[in-house]
XYZ file of C-alpha atoms in Angstrom:
578
model
C -36.740 -11.566 1.017
C -33.567 -13.314 1.676
C -35.249 -14.928 4.603
C -38.126 -15.855 2.639
C -36.465 -17.867 0.211
C -33.923 -19.414 2.478
C -36.736 -20.941 4.361
C -39.102 -21.860 1.633
C -35.941 -23.874 -0.354
C -35.127 -25.489 2.846
C -38.586 -26.731 2.938
C -38.257 -27.405 -0.698
C -35.116 -29.499 -0.071
C -36.497 -31.549 3.077
C -38.977 -33.180 0.018
C -36.159 -34.432 -1.456
C -34.358 -38.019 -0.800
C -30.796 -38.126 0.793
C -30.458 -34.556 1.245
C -27.653 -34.449 4.408
C -29.600 -33.731 7.380
C -29.104 -30.034 8.119
C -27.913 -28.796 4.681
C -28.667 -25.171 4.479
C -28.865 -23.601 0.811
C -26.662 -20.513 0.397
C -28.425 -17.496 -1.496
C -26.144 -14.852 -2.524
C -26.486 -11.781 -5.143
C -25.298 -12.350 -8.634
C -22.667 -9.852 -10.210
C -25.019 -9.716 -13.228
C -28.442 -7.966 -12.253
C -29.357 -9.815 -15.858
C -29.427 -13.386 -13.514
C -31.601 -12.353 -10.870
C -31.663 -10.740 -7.614
C -30.738 -13.685 -5.377
C -29.369 -16.965 -6.816
C -28.169 -20.644 -5.211
C -25.857 -23.240 -6.747
C -27.869 -25.980 -3.884
C -28.387 -28.046 -7.058
C -24.525 -28.607 -7.915
C -23.731 -28.900 -3.714
C -26.390 -32.010 -3.626
C -25.303 -33.430 -6.874
C -22.854 -35.667 -5.404
C -24.814 -36.567 -2.527
C -27.672 -37.369 -4.728
C -25.876 -39.073 -7.507
C -27.919 -36.973 -10.302
C -27.350 -34.138 -12.476
C -27.228 -30.462 -11.007
C -29.758 -29.227 -13.835
C -32.035 -32.106 -12.931
C -31.931 -31.477 -9.148
C -32.424 -28.259 -10.307
C -35.535 -28.503 -12.189
C -36.907 -30.740 -9.414
C -36.500 -27.876 -6.730
C -38.032 -24.988 -8.895
C -41.133 -27.598 -9.645
C -41.676 -28.215 -6.326
C -41.209 -24.478 -5.083
C -43.412 -22.809 -7.590
C -46.129 -25.714 -6.422
C -45.848 -25.534 -2.734
C -43.875 -22.418 -1.598
C -44.078 -19.681 -4.656
C -45.733 -16.603 -3.151
C -46.061 -13.668 -6.251
C -45.778 -11.010 -3.648
C -42.007 -11.688 -3.389
C -40.907 -13.808 -6.536
C -41.624 -12.386 -9.665
C -39.652 -15.560 -11.741
C -37.385 -18.337 -11.308
C -35.084 -19.823 -13.738
C -32.316 -22.318 -14.133
C -29.134 -21.136 -15.514
C -25.867 -23.277 -16.791
C -25.134 -26.585 -15.003
C -28.044 -25.871 -12.083
C -27.679 -21.860 -10.535
C -31.019 -21.331 -9.914
C -31.801 -17.517 -10.112
C -34.581 -15.666 -8.396
C -36.299 -12.296 -9.436
C -38.181 -9.902 -6.797
C -41.679 -9.075 -7.592
C -42.074 -5.124 -8.292
C -44.826 -5.237 -5.318
C -42.283 -6.485 -3.169
C -39.615 -3.578 -4.124
C -42.345 -1.123 -3.698
C -43.024 -2.309 -0.130
C -39.494 -2.216 0.631
C -38.917 1.417 -0.505
C -42.232 2.394 1.448
C -40.877 0.990 4.875
C -37.388 3.110 4.334
C -39.342 5.958 4.060
C -41.610 5.340 7.311
C -38.854 4.174 9.500
C -36.240 7.218 8.237
C -33.538 7.229 10.963
C -34.172 3.838 12.032
C -34.156 2.359 8.842
C -31.675 -0.557 9.212
C -31.989 -0.761 12.791
C -33.319 -4.301 14.179
C -33.678 -6.887 17.096
C -31.791 -9.448 15.699
C -29.237 -9.039 19.087
C -31.767 -7.640 21.248
C -30.976 -9.319 25.192
C -27.514 -9.876 24.017
C -24.460 -7.943 25.715
C -20.978 -7.178 23.917
C -18.079 -6.218 25.249
C -15.465 -4.792 22.714
C -12.051 -3.972 23.776
C -10.161 -1.911 21.416
C -7.613 0.340 20.921
C -5.531 -0.329 24.566
C -2.600 1.472 23.247
C 0.000 1.557 26.329
C -0.318 5.008 27.809
C 3.673 5.985 27.052
C 2.897 8.497 23.725
C 0.190 9.801 21.739
C -2.159 7.303 19.427
C -0.680 6.548 16.238
C -1.906 5.677 12.832
C -1.976 2.413 13.849
C -3.999 2.717 16.930
C -6.179 4.774 14.531
C -7.094 1.524 12.463
C -7.857 -0.267 15.671
C -9.620 2.817 16.825
C -12.270 2.903 14.123
C -12.189 -1.055 13.310
C -13.486 -1.554 16.964
C -15.926 1.336 17.251
C -17.662 0.434 13.721
C -18.238 -3.203 14.850
C -19.733 -1.559 18.499
C -22.217 0.971 16.296
C -22.979 -2.205 14.319
C -23.900 -4.636 17.024
C -25.846 -1.369 18.450
C -27.782 -1.056 15.381
C -28.949 -4.816 15.674
C -30.115 -4.886 19.096
C -26.699 -5.382 21.061
C -25.991 -3.674 24.506
C -22.402 -2.897 23.747
C -19.839 -1.471 26.228
C -16.613 0.150 24.807
C -13.535 -0.656 26.756
C -9.829 0.824 26.824
C -7.280 -1.465 28.652
C -4.824 0.851 29.988
C -1.307 -0.590 30.580
C -0.357 1.528 33.556
C 1.464 -1.297 35.309
C 5.144 -2.675 34.704
C 8.347 -1.590 33.311
C 7.142 0.542 30.709
C 5.787 2.788 32.901
C 8.788 3.272 35.089
C 10.824 4.070 31.693
C 8.442 6.402 31.374
C 9.007 8.308 34.730
C 12.321 8.003 34.408
C 12.113 9.686 31.179
C 10.162 12.600 32.334
C 12.603 13.101 35.080
C 15.389 13.305 32.879
C 13.585 15.889 30.650
C 12.604 18.013 33.737
C 16.135 17.964 34.732
C 17.294 19.562 31.659
C 14.460 22.194 31.499
C 15.210 23.237 34.755
C 19.160 23.547 33.779
C 17.880 26.401 31.042
C 19.336 29.489 31.855
C 16.679 31.497 30.940
C 14.364 29.993 33.730
C 12.873 32.929 36.221
C 14.617 30.499 38.944
C 18.146 30.442 37.632
C 19.922 32.021 39.695
C 18.370 30.106 43.025
C 21.360 28.167 45.011
C 19.748 24.871 44.206
C 19.349 25.542 40.412
C 22.787 26.778 40.072
C 24.128 23.476 41.921
C 22.102 21.529 39.837
C 23.442 23.138 36.531
C 26.821 23.045 37.786
C 26.208 19.009 38.198
C 24.071 18.533 34.810
C 25.544 16.528 32.376
C 24.230 15.111 28.584
C 25.570 12.206 26.422
C 24.668 10.613 23.379
C 22.391 7.481 23.059
C 24.379 3.985 21.985
C 24.398 4.071 18.052
C 22.672 7.515 17.632
C 23.423 11.233 17.502
C 20.823 12.125 19.788
C 22.051 14.300 22.596
C 20.108 13.714 25.911
C 20.719 14.446 29.399
C 23.099 11.878 31.090
C 20.376 10.278 33.648
C 18.044 9.585 30.636
C 17.552 5.526 30.175
C 19.077 3.741 27.273
C 15.653 2.612 26.230
C 13.615 5.859 27.473
C 10.928 7.571 25.452
C 12.284 10.168 23.200
C 9.295 12.361 21.876
C 9.073 15.915 22.447
C 5.796 15.419 24.116
C 7.987 13.924 27.109
C 9.961 17.302 26.919
C 6.447 19.081 26.609
C 4.877 17.286 30.072
C 8.559 18.027 31.702
C 7.834 21.527 30.875
C 4.394 21.751 32.063
C 5.903 20.145 35.538
C 8.326 23.132 35.800
C 5.885 25.467 34.842
C 3.464 24.479 37.888
C 6.437 23.403 40.494
C 9.539 24.963 39.250
C 12.748 23.657 40.560
C 10.684 21.699 44.052
C 11.315 17.762 42.697
C 15.018 17.920 41.721
C 15.214 15.929 45.244
C 12.140 13.617 44.745
C 12.714 10.755 46.411
C 11.721 8.578 43.422
C 10.392 9.125 39.823
C 6.153 8.504 41.089
C 5.369 11.823 40.435
C 6.904 11.787 37.235
C 5.267 8.939 36.302
C 2.040 10.234 37.218
C 1.908 13.312 35.557
C 3.137 11.517 32.506
C 0.307 8.986 33.069
C -2.304 11.714 33.588
C -1.237 14.066 30.494
C -1.310 11.131 28.028
C -4.405 9.535 29.160
C -5.942 12.853 28.498
C -4.388 13.355 25.230
C -5.454 9.811 24.006
C -9.376 10.677 24.989
C -9.101 14.043 23.300
C -7.567 12.329 20.243
C -10.430 9.162 20.402
C -13.037 12.079 20.725
C -12.111 13.987 18.007
C -12.359 10.664 15.874
C -15.799 9.830 17.299
C -14.938 7.303 19.303
C -16.123 7.413 22.917
C -15.125 4.809 25.524
C -17.683 3.781 28.312
C -14.878 2.479 30.502
C -11.030 2.828 30.901
C -9.660 -0.572 32.780
C -6.648 -0.086 34.648
C -4.263 -2.993 34.467
C -2.642 -1.810 37.654
C -6.304 -2.138 39.545
C -5.729 -6.309 38.925
C -2.305 -5.881 41.014
C -3.981 -3.400 43.422
C -7.372 -5.885 44.375
C -4.867 -9.443 44.207
C -6.420 -10.487 40.816
C -3.132 -11.136 39.152
C -1.613 -12.862 42.179
C -5.438 -14.958 42.402
C -4.838 -16.089 38.793
C -1.480 -17.469 39.557
C -2.384 -19.334 42.401
C -5.381 -20.796 40.585
C -3.225 -21.995 37.790
C -0.661 -23.330 40.358
C -3.823 -25.121 41.861
C -4.456 -26.871 38.573
C -0.800 -27.621 38.234
C -0.470 -25.802 35.269
C 2.537 -23.845 36.435
C 6.257 -24.590 37.484
C 9.363 -22.846 38.271
C 12.288 -22.658 35.997
C 15.908 -20.719 36.210
C 14.093 -18.342 38.893
C 11.202 -17.765 36.387
C 7.494 -19.230 36.569
C 6.360 -21.121 33.440
C 2.958 -21.930 32.034
C 2.687 -25.296 30.619
C 1.218 -24.379 27.208
C 3.172 -27.169 25.699
C 0.646 -29.412 27.090
C -1.871 -27.273 25.661
C -1.046 -27.719 22.132
C 1.883 -25.074 22.054
C 5.156 -25.990 21.173
C 6.952 -24.722 23.977
C 5.875 -23.194 27.557
C 5.473 -19.906 28.279
C 7.222 -17.263 30.764
C 4.748 -15.794 33.005
C 7.089 -14.223 35.790
C 10.334 -13.329 34.881
C 13.502 -14.183 36.991
C 13.184 -10.463 38.345
C 9.901 -11.404 39.896
C 7.866 -9.056 37.272
C 5.192 -10.501 35.298
C 5.037 -10.951 31.714
C 2.266 -9.528 29.827
C 0.392 -12.879 29.610
C -0.459 -13.210 33.543
C -2.459 -10.186 33.942
C -4.020 -10.091 30.500
C -5.368 -13.518 31.970
C -6.222 -12.032 34.842
C -8.124 -9.306 32.815
C -10.407 -11.787 30.911
C -11.278 -13.634 34.166
C -12.703 -10.162 35.402
C -14.309 -9.867 31.520
C -15.948 -13.204 32.000
C -17.100 -12.511 35.549
C -19.245 -9.570 34.222
C -21.290 -11.842 32.100
C -21.028 -10.601 28.765
C -22.655 -12.720 26.210
C -19.751 -12.335 23.724
C -16.213 -10.371 24.218
C -14.758 -9.165 21.377
C -10.931 -8.388 21.638
C -8.887 -6.014 19.095
C -5.273 -6.587 18.553
C -2.519 -5.405 16.180
C -0.852 -8.228 13.781
C 1.996 -8.073 16.362
C -0.245 -10.142 18.685
C -1.009 -13.220 16.470
C 1.473 -15.324 18.408
C 0.517 -14.352 22.042
C -3.025 -14.077 22.215
C -3.546 -17.597 22.316
C -1.561 -18.128 25.645
C -4.798 -15.822 26.959
C -7.200 -18.290 25.567
C -5.574 -21.145 27.216
C -5.256 -20.149 30.753
C -8.991 -19.271 30.500
C -9.220 -22.727 29.336
C -7.447 -24.163 32.502
C -9.300 -21.878 34.415
C -12.339 -23.445 33.323
C -14.116 -20.222 31.295
C -15.674 -20.240 28.528
C -12.964 -18.610 25.789
C -15.770 -19.390 23.096
C -17.205 -16.469 24.516
C -14.322 -14.614 23.312
C -13.678 -13.340 19.707
C -9.888 -11.930 18.625
C -9.892 -9.983 15.266
C -6.529 -9.375 14.163
C -5.777 -6.404 11.999
C -2.674 -5.830 9.573
C -0.492 -2.757 9.459
C -1.035 0.784 8.019
C 1.490 1.915 5.250
C 0.967 5.752 4.696
C 1.682 6.454 0.746
C 2.365 9.869 -1.211
C 2.682 9.938 -4.612
C 3.211 6.342 -4.951
C 5.939 6.408 -2.111
C 5.792 5.327 1.526
C 5.912 8.259 3.821
C 8.697 7.666 6.188
C 7.478 7.367 9.707
C 9.456 10.311 11.315
C 8.051 13.285 12.710
C 7.816 15.964 15.461
C 6.554 13.764 18.101
C 9.601 10.765 17.496
C 9.781 7.562 15.087
C 5.687 7.723 14.716
C 3.079 9.576 12.577
C 0.424 10.395 15.607
C -2.943 9.622 14.511
C -4.018 13.337 15.175
C -1.217 14.726 12.689
C -3.064 11.884 10.021
C -6.384 13.947 10.969
C -5.068 17.119 10.766
C -3.991 16.163 7.034
C -7.178 14.403 5.751
C -10.078 14.972 8.177
C -11.540 12.461 10.804
C -14.305 11.574 8.591
C -11.819 10.170 5.586
C -9.580 8.914 8.410
C -12.527 7.090 9.391
C -13.766 5.875 6.177
C -10.148 4.857 4.784
C -9.536 3.257 7.897
C -13.204 1.338 7.444
C -12.982 0.693 3.218
C -10.550 -2.534 3.785
C -10.733 -5.985 5.242
C -8.768 -5.969 8.877
C -7.315 -9.012 7.759
C -5.719 -6.970 4.524
C -2.586 -4.668 4.674
C -3.763 -1.380 4.647
C -1.686 1.134 2.196
C -3.414 4.968 3.180
C -3.168 7.061 -0.031
C -2.631 10.190 1.434
C -3.255 12.098 -2.208
C -6.535 10.268 -2.861
C -7.165 11.031 0.650
C -7.235 14.748 0.091
C -8.793 14.687 -3.568
C -11.998 16.530 -3.990
C -13.248 14.510 -6.584
C -15.324 11.456 -7.325
C -11.868 9.160 -6.974
C -12.033 9.858 -3.017
C -15.141 7.444 -1.933
C -15.560 9.966 0.690
C -15.866 13.058 -1.306
C -18.157 10.478 -3.404
C -20.517 9.311 -0.796
C -20.831 12.902 1.094
C -21.351 14.730 -2.431
C -24.181 12.200 -3.502
C -25.743 12.776 -0.001
C -25.435 16.525 -0.656
C -26.626 16.315 -3.984
C -30.010 14.923 -2.698
C -30.231 17.627 -0.162
C -29.699 19.977 -2.664
C -32.414 18.467 -5.303
C -35.145 18.337 -2.428
C -33.990 21.679 -1.698
C -34.834 23.037 -5.063
C -37.824 21.326 -5.397
C -39.169 22.829 -2.267
C -38.603 26.089 -3.934
C -41.048 25.439 -6.691
C -43.668 24.337 -4.287
C -42.499 20.522 -4.869
C -42.157 19.244 -1.437
C -41.340 15.753 -0.843
C -44.339 13.602 1.086
C -43.787 10.168 0.567
C -47.635 9.718 1.673
C -48.444 11.442 -2.033
C -45.907 9.661 -4.012
C -46.680 6.705 -6.445
C -44.059 4.645 -6.281
C -45.388 2.184 -8.835
C -44.419 4.768 -11.449
C -41.121 3.974 -10.756
C -40.380 1.887 -13.649
C -37.286 3.014 -15.077
C -34.366 0.427 -15.027
C -32.023 3.054 -13.249
C -35.158 3.618 -10.999
C -35.377 -0.151 -10.005
C -31.724 -0.808 -9.485
C -31.275 2.103 -7.141
C -34.626 0.877 -5.328
C -32.967 -2.840 -4.955
C -29.878 -1.334 -3.626
C -31.388 0.407 -1.023
C -33.582 -2.380 0.579
C -30.368 -4.875 0.653
C -29.443 -2.040 3.768
C -30.960 -3.514 6.724
C -29.794 -7.236 5.694
C -26.268 -5.598 5.060
C -26.142 -4.124 8.515
C -27.009 -7.823 10.013
C -24.279 -9.346 7.930
C -21.926 -6.779 9.052
C -22.571 -6.970 12.387
C -22.504 -10.949 12.759
C -19.491 -11.030 10.522
C -17.550 -8.187 12.497
C -16.920 -6.609 8.798
C -17.130 -2.949 8.483
C -15.522 -2.978 5.507
C -18.575 -4.675 3.278
C -20.670 -1.509 4.964
C -18.407 0.825 3.315
C -18.239 -1.160 -0.331
C -22.176 -1.321 -0.282
C -22.489 2.510 0.682
C -20.203 3.422 -2.520
C -22.624 1.008 -4.753
C -25.870 2.812 -3.585
C -23.869 6.196 -4.410
C -23.148 4.990 -7.730
C -26.933 3.627 -8.365
C -27.558 7.006 -7.187
C -25.903 8.474 -9.653
C -27.057 6.438 -12.836
C -30.638 7.628 -11.383
C -29.527 11.257 -11.455
C -28.415 10.963 -14.866
C -31.090 9.117 -16.339
C -34.324 10.159 -14.441
C -34.698 14.207 -14.080
C -37.036 15.402 -11.551
C -37.356 19.254 -11.650
C -39.290 19.834 -14.648
C -40.887 16.680 -14.766
C -44.808 15.809 -14.622
C -45.546 16.071 -10.974
C -46.622 12.485 -10.212
C -43.442 10.961 -11.802
C -41.313 13.970 -10.000
C -42.864 13.429 -6.559
C -42.287 9.329 -6.817
C -38.895 9.805 -7.860
C -38.350 12.266 -5.034
C -39.406 10.006 -2.777
C -36.530 7.698 -3.967
C -34.257 10.162 -4.025
C -35.312 10.591 0.099
C -34.800 6.985 0.207
C -31.391 7.188 -0.849
C -30.775 9.946 1.435
C -31.785 7.997 4.348
C -29.717 5.363 3.572
C -26.255 6.935 2.928
C -26.979 8.742 5.942
C -27.700 5.663 8.304
C -24.500 3.935 6.724
C -22.491 6.857 7.054
C -23.669 6.904 10.558
C -22.682 3.683 11.497
C -19.193 4.367 9.968
C -18.970 7.130 12.510
C -19.182 9.792 9.250
C -20.893 12.923 8.835
C -22.981 13.362 5.952
C -23.214 16.726 5.145
C -26.235 18.806 3.549
C -23.900 21.091 1.294
C -20.363 20.435 -0.088
C-alpha cells in the first residue's frame, strides 16, 4: 500500500510545474486513526518552491490523483486536513486481502526479497577475552544479532563475526594474572601434593602484597594492573587440578595465557548461546600478525607517505585527514596500538567482498573508530561499505536505585548473572526496546514482574491467550480454518484496527532492517498486542454465531502469526501457555 501510494504520488507530482527534480513524497502513519491510514505533507513541503498556498497545492494533487491514479482496491477515500495534509484511508478489500496473505504465509509472513543477493558481515560483541561478558556486552550482542536476523528476513546472506582480541599486552597481563593465582593455589596447605619438596620450597618463598590504593591482598607476583575476578582463581584451580605443581617452573606465561584464553572463549560462547546468539566466525586478532597482515598494512600506509617516526613511535598523519592531531599506530615500545590491527582487520573484511559491513561499538569507541575509516580511505578501500553503529551504556536499576556494579566476578555485573535473574527472553527484549543511541536504564523490578507492565510478559501472554482461544474452540469442534473464514464479516472497529496493525508487519521488518533499528520492531509488536487486547475485550469468539466466530478465529490466528514471527526476529520465545 505504501509503495503504491508513493509511486502514484510521484507520478502525480511530476505533472505539477516547478516541482524540484528528484523530490520524493514522504508518507507516515497518523497518530490519530481518524486522520486515515497514511498521510503526506508534500503540499506544505512544496509551497515555498511553487510559491502557492499549500492547501491549494494539496487540492490539485488530490484532484489529479483521483483522475489518474486512484485505484479503489487500495484507497477508499482521500481528504485534506489543516493547512494541506493529505490523508489516505485504505479500502476494506485491501485490508482483507492482506490479512489473507498473512494467514496463507504463516511462518513466512514478513519475509521478503528486498535484500536478495546482498551479503552482509555483522561484527559485534568482540569483547576482549580477558573475562566474562558483562551487561554492556549483552546490549551489543542483542543489537547485533537482531540486526542480523532482520537482514536475513529481507533476503540478505549474513555472517555474524566476533573479533577476538587475542594479541597484545592485555593477554600477557592475563597470563601473568593466572600464573600468580596458580602460585597462590599451589601454596595452599590442603593440596594433596603439599608435602612434596618443590611445593614446600615454593610455600616457603611465597609472599603476598596489598594492591596500591586497595585493601585487596594478592600474591606478590600479581601484576599491578592484573585481572582480579574470581574467574582467574577458578582457571588457576583447574590448572592445578590437571597439572598439579608441575607448572611452577614454567619458563614463561604462555601456557597460563593459553589456558585462560581457551577457558574464557568457551565461557563467552556458552553465554552467547544462552542468549540465543550463535556466531558464524570467531576472527583472531593474532592471525593478523601471524599472516603478516599487520606489517603489510603498515607498509602500505608508509608507501603512501601517511606515517612518520617521532619520539620512537610511529604516527599516522590523521591531521591531514580531518582530525585535529596525528595518531600513534606503534608505540615507542614497538607494540602496535589497537588502531593498526583494526585497520588490517578491515582490509581483510574488504577482501571478503561483502556488500555491507556493519560494526557495532560501545560509546567508548566514538572517538577512535573514525581512524579505521581514515586508514581504509588512504588504502583506497571503500569505507562507504562500512556502517558503524554506536550504542550507549546500560545502567541497572532496582527500586529506583542504581545497582552497584560489584559482584563475585569482580567490578562488573556479568551477562550470565543478569540472565539468571530475569531470563534470556526478558534480557533480549529490554536490550532491544530502546534506540541504540539512547542510554538504557534496565529496570530489574519491572523485568521480573509478571504483569502487563512488563512488556515481555504482555507480548508473550497475548500469544499464549491466542493459543488458548484456538484450543478451547477446537474442543467444541470450532476449528480454525482460514479457507472457511469469511473475513468480510470483520467489521467491528476493534477488528479493523487489529487488521491494520497486522498488515504493517512486512513493511515494519523492511524498515527496521534498512534503518538497523530493532527497537522499532519491539515498539510495533507492543502495538499489535494492545490492538489484540482491545479486540479480545470487544469481540467474543466462543459463543458467537459460527460464521463470525470463524472470521474472528482467523483474525486471532493472524495475530498469533505476527507476534510469533516478530518475537522470533527479536530472538524471544512465543509460549503457548503461561
